[in-house]
PDB file of C-alpha atoms in Angstrom:
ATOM      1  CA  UNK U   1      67.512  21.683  15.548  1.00 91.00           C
ATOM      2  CA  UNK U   2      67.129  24.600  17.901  1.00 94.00           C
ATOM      3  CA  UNK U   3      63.365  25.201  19.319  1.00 97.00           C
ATOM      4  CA  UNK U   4      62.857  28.064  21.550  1.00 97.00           C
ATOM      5  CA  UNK U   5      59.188  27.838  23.589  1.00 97.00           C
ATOM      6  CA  UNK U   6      57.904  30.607  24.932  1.00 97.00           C
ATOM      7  CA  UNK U   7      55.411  29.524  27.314  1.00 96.00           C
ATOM      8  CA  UNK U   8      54.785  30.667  31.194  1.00 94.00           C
ATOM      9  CA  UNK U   9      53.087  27.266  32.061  1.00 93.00           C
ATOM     10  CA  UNK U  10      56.372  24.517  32.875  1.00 95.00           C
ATOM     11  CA  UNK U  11      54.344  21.330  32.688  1.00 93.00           C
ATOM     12  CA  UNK U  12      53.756  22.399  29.087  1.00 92.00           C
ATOM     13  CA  UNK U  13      57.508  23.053  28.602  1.00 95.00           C
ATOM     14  CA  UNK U  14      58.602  19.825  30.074  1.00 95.00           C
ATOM     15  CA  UNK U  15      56.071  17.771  27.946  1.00 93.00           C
ATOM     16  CA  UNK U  16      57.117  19.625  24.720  1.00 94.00           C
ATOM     17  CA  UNK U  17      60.487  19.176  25.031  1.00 96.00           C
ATOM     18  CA  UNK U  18      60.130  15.520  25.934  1.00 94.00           C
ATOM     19  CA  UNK U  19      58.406  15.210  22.808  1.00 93.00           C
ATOM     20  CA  UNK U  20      61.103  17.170  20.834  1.00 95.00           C
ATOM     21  CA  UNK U  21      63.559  14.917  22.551  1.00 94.00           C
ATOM     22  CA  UNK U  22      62.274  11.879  21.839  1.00 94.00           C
ATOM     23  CA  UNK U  23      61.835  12.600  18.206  1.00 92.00           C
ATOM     24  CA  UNK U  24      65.022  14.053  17.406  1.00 93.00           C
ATOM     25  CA  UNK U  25      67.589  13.674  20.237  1.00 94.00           C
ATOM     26  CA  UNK U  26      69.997  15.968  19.170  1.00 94.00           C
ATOM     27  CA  UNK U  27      67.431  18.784  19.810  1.00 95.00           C
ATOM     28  CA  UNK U  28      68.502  21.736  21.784  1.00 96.00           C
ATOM     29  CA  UNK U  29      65.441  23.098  24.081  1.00 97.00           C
ATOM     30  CA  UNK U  30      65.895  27.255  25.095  1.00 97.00           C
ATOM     31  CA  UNK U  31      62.450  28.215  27.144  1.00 97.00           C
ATOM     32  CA  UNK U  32      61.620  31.452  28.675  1.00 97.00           C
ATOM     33  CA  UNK U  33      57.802  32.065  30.288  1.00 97.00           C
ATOM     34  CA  UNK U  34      58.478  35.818  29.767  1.00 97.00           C
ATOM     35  CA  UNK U  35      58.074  37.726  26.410  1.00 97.00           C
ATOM     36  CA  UNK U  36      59.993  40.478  26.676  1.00 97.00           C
ATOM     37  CA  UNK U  37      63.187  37.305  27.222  1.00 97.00           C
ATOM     38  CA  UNK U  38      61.614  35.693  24.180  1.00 97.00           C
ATOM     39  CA  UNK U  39      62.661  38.504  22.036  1.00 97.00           C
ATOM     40  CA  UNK U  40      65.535  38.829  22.914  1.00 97.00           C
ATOM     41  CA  UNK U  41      66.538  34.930  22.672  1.00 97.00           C
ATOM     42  CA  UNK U  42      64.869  34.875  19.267  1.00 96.00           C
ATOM     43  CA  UNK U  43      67.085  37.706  18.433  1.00 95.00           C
ATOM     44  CA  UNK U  44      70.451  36.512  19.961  1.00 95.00           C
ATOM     45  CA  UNK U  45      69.812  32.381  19.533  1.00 94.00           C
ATOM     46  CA  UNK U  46      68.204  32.526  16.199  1.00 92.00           C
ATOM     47  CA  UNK U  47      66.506  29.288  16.797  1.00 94.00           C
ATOM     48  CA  UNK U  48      65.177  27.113  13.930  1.00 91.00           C
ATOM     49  CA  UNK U  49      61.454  27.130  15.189  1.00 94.00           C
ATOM     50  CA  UNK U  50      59.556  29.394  17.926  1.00 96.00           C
ATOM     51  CA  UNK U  51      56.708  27.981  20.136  1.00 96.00           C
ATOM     52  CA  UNK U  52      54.479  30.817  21.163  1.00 96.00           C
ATOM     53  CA  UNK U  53      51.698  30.923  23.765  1.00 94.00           C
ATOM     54  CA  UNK U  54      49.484  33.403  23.373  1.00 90.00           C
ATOM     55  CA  UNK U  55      48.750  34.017  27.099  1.00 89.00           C
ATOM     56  CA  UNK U  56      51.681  35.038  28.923  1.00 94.00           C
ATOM     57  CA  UNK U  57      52.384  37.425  31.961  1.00 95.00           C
ATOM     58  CA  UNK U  58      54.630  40.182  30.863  1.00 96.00           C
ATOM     59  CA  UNK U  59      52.939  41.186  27.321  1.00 95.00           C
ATOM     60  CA  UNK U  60      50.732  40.000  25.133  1.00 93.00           C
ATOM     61  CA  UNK U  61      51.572  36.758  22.798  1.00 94.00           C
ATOM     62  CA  UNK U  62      50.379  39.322  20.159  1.00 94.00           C
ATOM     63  CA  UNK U  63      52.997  41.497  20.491  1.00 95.00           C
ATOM     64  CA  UNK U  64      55.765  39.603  20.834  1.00 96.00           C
ATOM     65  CA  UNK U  65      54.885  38.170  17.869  1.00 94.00           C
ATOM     66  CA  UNK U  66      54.793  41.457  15.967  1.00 93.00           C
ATOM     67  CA  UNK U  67      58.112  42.311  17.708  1.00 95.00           C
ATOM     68  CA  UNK U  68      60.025  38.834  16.320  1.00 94.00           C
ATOM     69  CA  UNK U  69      58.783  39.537  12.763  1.00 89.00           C
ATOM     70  CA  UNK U  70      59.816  42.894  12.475  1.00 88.00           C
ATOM     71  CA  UNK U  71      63.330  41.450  12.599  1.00 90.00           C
ATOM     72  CA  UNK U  72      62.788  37.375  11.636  1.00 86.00           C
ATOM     73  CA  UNK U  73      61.174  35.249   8.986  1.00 79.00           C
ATOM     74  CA  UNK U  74      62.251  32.126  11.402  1.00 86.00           C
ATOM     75  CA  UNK U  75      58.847  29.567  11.756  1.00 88.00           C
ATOM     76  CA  UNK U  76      56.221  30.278  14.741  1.00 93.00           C
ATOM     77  CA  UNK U  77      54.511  28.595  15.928  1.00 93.00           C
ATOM     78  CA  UNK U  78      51.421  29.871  18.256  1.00 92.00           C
ATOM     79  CA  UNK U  79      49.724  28.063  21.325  1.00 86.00           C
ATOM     80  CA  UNK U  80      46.514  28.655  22.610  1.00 80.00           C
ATOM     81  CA  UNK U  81      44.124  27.215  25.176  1.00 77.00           C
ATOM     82  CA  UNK U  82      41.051  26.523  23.077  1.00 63.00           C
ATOM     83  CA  UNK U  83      39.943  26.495  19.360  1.00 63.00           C
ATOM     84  CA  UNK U  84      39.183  29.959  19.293  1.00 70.00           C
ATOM     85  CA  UNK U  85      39.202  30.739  15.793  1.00 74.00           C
ATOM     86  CA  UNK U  86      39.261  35.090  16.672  1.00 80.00           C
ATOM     87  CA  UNK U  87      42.608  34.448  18.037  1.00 82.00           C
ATOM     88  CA  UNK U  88      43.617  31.406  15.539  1.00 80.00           C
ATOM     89  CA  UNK U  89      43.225  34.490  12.513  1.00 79.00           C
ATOM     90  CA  UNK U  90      44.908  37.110  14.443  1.00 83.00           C
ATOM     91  CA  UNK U  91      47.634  35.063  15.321  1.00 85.00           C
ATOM     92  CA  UNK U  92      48.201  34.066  11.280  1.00 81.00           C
ATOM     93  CA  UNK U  93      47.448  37.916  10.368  1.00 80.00           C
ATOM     94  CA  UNK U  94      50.392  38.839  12.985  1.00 84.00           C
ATOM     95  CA  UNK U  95      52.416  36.386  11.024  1.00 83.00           C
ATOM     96  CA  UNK U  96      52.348  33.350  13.001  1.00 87.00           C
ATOM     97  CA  UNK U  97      52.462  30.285  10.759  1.00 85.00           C
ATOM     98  CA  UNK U  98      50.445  27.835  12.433  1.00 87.00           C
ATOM     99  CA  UNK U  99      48.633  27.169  15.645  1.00 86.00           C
ATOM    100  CA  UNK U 100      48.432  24.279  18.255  1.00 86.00           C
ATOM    101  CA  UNK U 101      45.486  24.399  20.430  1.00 84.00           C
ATOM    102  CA  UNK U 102      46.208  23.254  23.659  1.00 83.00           C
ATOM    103  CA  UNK U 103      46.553  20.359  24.882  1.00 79.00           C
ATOM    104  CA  UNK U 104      47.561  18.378  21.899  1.00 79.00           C
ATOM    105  CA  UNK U 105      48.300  15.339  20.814  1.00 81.00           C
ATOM    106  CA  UNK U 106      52.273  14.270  20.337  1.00 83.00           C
ATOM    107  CA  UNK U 107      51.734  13.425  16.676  1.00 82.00           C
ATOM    108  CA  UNK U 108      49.974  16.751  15.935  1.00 83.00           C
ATOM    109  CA  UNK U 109      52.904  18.664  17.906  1.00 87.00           C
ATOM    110  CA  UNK U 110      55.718  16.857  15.689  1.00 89.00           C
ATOM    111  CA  UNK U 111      54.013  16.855  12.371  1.00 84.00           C
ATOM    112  CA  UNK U 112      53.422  20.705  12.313  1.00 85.00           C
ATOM    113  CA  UNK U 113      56.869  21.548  14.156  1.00 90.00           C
ATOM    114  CA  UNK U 114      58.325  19.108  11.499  1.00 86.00           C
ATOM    115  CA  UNK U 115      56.579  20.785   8.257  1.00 82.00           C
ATOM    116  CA  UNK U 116      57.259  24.304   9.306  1.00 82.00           C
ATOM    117  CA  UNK U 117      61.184  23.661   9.710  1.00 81.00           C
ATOM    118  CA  UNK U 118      60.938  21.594   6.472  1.00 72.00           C
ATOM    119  CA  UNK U 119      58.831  24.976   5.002  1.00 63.00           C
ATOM    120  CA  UNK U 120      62.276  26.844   4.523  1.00 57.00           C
ATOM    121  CA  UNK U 121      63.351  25.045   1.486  1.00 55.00           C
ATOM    122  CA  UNK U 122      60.201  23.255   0.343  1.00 58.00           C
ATOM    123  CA  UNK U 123      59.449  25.918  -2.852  1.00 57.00           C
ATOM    124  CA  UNK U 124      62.971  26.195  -3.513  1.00 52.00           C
ATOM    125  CA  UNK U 125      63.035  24.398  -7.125  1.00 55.00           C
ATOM    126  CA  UNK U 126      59.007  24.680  -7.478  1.00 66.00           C
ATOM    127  CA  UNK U 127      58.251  26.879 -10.563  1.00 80.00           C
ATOM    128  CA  UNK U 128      55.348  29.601 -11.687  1.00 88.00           C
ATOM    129  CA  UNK U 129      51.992  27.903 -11.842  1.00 91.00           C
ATOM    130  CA  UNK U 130      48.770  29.003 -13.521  1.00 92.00           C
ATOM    131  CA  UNK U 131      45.278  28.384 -14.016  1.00 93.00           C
ATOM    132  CA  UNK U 132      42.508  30.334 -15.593  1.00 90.00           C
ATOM    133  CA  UNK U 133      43.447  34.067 -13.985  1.00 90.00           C
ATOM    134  CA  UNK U 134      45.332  32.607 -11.111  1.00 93.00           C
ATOM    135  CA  UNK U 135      49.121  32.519 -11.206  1.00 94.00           C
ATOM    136  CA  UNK U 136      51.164  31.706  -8.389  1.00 94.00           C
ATOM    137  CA  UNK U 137      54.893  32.223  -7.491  1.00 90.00           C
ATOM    138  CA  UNK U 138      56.030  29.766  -4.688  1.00 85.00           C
ATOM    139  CA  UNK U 139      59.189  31.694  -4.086  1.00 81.00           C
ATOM    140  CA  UNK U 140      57.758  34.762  -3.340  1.00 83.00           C
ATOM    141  CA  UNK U 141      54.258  33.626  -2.043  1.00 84.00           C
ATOM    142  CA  UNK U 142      52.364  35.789  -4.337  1.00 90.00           C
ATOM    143  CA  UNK U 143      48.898  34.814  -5.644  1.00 94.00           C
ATOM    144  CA  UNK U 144      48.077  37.214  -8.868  1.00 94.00           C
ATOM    145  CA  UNK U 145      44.042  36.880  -9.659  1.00 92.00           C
ATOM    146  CA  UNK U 146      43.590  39.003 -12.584  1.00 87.00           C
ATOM    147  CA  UNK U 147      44.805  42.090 -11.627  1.00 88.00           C
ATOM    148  CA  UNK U 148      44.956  41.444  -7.889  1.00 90.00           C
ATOM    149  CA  UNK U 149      48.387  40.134  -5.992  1.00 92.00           C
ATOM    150  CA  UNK U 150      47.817  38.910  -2.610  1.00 91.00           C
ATOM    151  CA  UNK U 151      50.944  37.723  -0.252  1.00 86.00           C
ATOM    152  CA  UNK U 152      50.543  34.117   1.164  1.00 85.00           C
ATOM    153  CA  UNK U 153      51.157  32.902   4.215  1.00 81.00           C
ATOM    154  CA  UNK U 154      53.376  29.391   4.329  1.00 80.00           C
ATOM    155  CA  UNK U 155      50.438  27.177   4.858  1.00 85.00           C
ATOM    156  CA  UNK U 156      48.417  29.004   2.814  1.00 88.00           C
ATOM    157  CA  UNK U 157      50.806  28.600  -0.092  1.00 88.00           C
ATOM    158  CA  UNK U 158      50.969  24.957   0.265  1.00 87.00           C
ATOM    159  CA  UNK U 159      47.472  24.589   0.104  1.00 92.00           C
ATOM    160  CA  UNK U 160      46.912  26.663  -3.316  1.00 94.00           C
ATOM    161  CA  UNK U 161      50.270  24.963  -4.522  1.00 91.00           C
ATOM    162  CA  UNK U 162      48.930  21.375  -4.197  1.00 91.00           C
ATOM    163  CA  UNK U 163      45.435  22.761  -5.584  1.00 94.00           C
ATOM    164  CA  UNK U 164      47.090  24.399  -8.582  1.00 93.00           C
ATOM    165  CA  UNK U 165      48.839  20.580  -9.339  1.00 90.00           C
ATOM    166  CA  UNK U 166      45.569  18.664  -9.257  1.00 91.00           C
ATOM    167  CA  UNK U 167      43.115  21.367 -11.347  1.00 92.00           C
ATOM    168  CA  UNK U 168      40.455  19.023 -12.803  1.00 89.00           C
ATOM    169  CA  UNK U 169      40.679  16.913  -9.557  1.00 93.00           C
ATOM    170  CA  UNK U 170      39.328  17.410  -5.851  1.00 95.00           C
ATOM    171  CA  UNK U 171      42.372  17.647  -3.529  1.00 94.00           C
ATOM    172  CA  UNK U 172      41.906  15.167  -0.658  1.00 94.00           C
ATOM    173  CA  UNK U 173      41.342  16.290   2.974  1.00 91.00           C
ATOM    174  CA  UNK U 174      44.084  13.610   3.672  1.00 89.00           C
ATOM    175  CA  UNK U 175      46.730  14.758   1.163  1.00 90.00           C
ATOM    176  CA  UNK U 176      46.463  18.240   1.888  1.00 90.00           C
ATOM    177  CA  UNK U 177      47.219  17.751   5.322  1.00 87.00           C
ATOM    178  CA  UNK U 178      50.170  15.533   4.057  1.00 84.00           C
ATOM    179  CA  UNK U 179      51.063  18.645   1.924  1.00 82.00           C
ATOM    180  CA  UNK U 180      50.761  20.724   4.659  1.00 82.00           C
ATOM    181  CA  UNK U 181      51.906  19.038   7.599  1.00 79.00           C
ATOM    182  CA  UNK U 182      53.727  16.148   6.206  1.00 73.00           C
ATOM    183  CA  UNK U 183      51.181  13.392   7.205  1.00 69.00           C
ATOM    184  CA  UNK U 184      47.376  13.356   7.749  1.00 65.00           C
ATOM    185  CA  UNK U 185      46.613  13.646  11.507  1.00 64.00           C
ATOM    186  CA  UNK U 186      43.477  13.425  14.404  1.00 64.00           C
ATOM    187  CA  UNK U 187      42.070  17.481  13.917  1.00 69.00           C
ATOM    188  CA  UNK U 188      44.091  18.261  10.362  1.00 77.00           C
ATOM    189  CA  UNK U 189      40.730  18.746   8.419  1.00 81.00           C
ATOM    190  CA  UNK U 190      39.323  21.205  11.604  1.00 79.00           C
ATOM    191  CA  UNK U 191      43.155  23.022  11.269  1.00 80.00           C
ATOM    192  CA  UNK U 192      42.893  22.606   7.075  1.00 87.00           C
ATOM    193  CA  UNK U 193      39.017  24.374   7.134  1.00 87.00           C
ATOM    194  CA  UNK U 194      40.734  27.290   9.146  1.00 84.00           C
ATOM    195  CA  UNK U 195      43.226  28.193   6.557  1.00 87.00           C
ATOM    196  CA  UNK U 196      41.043  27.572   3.729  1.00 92.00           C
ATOM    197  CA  UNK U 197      38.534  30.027   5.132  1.00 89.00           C
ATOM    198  CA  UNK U 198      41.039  32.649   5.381  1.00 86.00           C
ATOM    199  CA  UNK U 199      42.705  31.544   1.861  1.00 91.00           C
ATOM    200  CA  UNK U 200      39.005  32.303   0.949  1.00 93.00           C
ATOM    201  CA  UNK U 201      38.449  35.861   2.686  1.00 90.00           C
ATOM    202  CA  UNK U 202      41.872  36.889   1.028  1.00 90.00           C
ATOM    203  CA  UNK U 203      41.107  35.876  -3.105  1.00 92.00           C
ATOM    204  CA  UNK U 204      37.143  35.226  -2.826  1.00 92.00           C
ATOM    205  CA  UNK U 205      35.139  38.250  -3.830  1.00 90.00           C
ATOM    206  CA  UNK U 206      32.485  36.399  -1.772  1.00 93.00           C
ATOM    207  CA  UNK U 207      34.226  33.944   1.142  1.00 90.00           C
ATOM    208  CA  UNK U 208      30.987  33.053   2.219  1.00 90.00           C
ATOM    209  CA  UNK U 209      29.513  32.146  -1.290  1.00 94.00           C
ATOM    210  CA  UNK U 210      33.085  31.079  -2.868  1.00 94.00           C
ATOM    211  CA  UNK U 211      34.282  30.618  -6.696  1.00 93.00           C
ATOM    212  CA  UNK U 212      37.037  30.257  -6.678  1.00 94.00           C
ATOM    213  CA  UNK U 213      38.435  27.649  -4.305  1.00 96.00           C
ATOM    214  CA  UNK U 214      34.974  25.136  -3.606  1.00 95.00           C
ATOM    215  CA  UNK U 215      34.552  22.078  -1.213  1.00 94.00           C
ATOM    216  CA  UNK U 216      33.458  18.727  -2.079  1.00 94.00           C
ATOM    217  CA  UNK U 217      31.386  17.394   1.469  1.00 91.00           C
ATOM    218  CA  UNK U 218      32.973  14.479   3.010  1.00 90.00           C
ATOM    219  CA  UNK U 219      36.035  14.082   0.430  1.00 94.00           C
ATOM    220  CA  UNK U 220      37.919  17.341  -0.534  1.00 94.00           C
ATOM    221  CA  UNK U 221      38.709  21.202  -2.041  1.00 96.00           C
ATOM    222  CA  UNK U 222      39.153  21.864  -5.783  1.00 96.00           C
ATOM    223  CA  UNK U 223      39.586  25.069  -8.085  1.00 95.00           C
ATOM    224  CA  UNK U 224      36.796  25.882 -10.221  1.00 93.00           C
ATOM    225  CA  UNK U 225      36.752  25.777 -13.552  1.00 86.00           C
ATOM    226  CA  UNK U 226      37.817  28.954 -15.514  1.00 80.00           C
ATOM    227  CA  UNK U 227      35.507  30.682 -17.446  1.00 68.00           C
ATOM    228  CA  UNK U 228      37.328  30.125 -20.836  1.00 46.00           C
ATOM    229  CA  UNK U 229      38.000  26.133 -19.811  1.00 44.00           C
TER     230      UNK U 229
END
């Protein structure tokens, strides 16, 4: 596996790649603190995975973000300093998919670098599911509600995907970070609450009063019941 970080701080650097190491030795680490140099080694490496931070000195995390997208679909992941959620969306909007607030843990790190490599190929045999007037298409990502298509982000699709196999159940917190991430983790169901809420804002006519995709306190998420069931 081939990680590029992109990351201006090196004690950060060194204790990510020690961690990469550790995990899977045959690892190769490229690391640049610049943006502008993290374009172009995205572009010229093609690594499997991309570490972002948001805060570096030459540009804006931001844009290079925008800039590796306009060319790759290959996984980013984006750093940033504290939970702040502002950034967390625009980040995912810019097409990030997922975050790591800093500092984390070692098992958080892994896990998500782990289930956004693994990502690639995970819909590859999965086929069409619907429910009421939802209907989703793993391979492409699309969510169809009625008459509406919406695109999904990877995590996002993994978390309507596992929803859409246990309709008439409530999804755990635990095994949709395990569909998501792999394994259930310290800070999953903080991480799992920000992608719901912006699953929410993108099929809910209402996100803050939602019908569609509803929480049960202390245990879970579920789809609600068509109207016809």
């Amino acid at each position: 596996m081939r990680v590029l970080i992109i990351e201006d701080d090196p004690e950060i650097v060194k204790a990510i790649s020690l961690s990469l190491k550790i995990r899977w030795p045959e690892t190769q680490i490229l690391s640049t603190h610049l943006g502008h140099k993290g374009i172009e080694l995205a572009k010229v490496e093609v690594p499997d995975i991309i570490i972002l931070d948001l805060g570096l000195p030459d540009m804006s995390g931001f844009d290079v973000l925008e800039k590796v997208r306009a060319f790759t679909s290959i996984p980013i992941i984006i750093l940033t300093v504290k939970a702040d959620e502002v950034n967390i969306v625009r980040g995912l909007e810019c097409g990030a998919d997922d975050y790591i607030v800093k500092p984390c843990s070692q098992l958080e790190l892994l896990a998500r670098v782990k289930a956004r490599v693994r990502d690639r190929s995970h819909f590859d045999q999965q086929s069409i599911l619907s429910y009421g007037a939802l209907r989703f298409d793993p391979l492409t990502r699309l969510l169809q509600i009625g008459d509406k298509e919406v695109g999904l982000t990877a995590i996002e699709s993994q978390i309507i995907y596992h929803l859409l196999r246990n309709t008439g159940h409530v999804a755990t917190y635990s095994s949709l970070a395990e569909e998501v991430w792999g394994e259930d983790y310290p800070g999953s169901i903080d991480s799992l609450r920000v992608h719901i809420r912006r699953l929410r804002g993108k099929i809910e006519a209402n996100p803050g009063n939602p019908k569609i995709i509803l929480n049960r306190a202390g245990i879970g998420y579920f789809l609600a019941k068509p109207d016809n069931a």
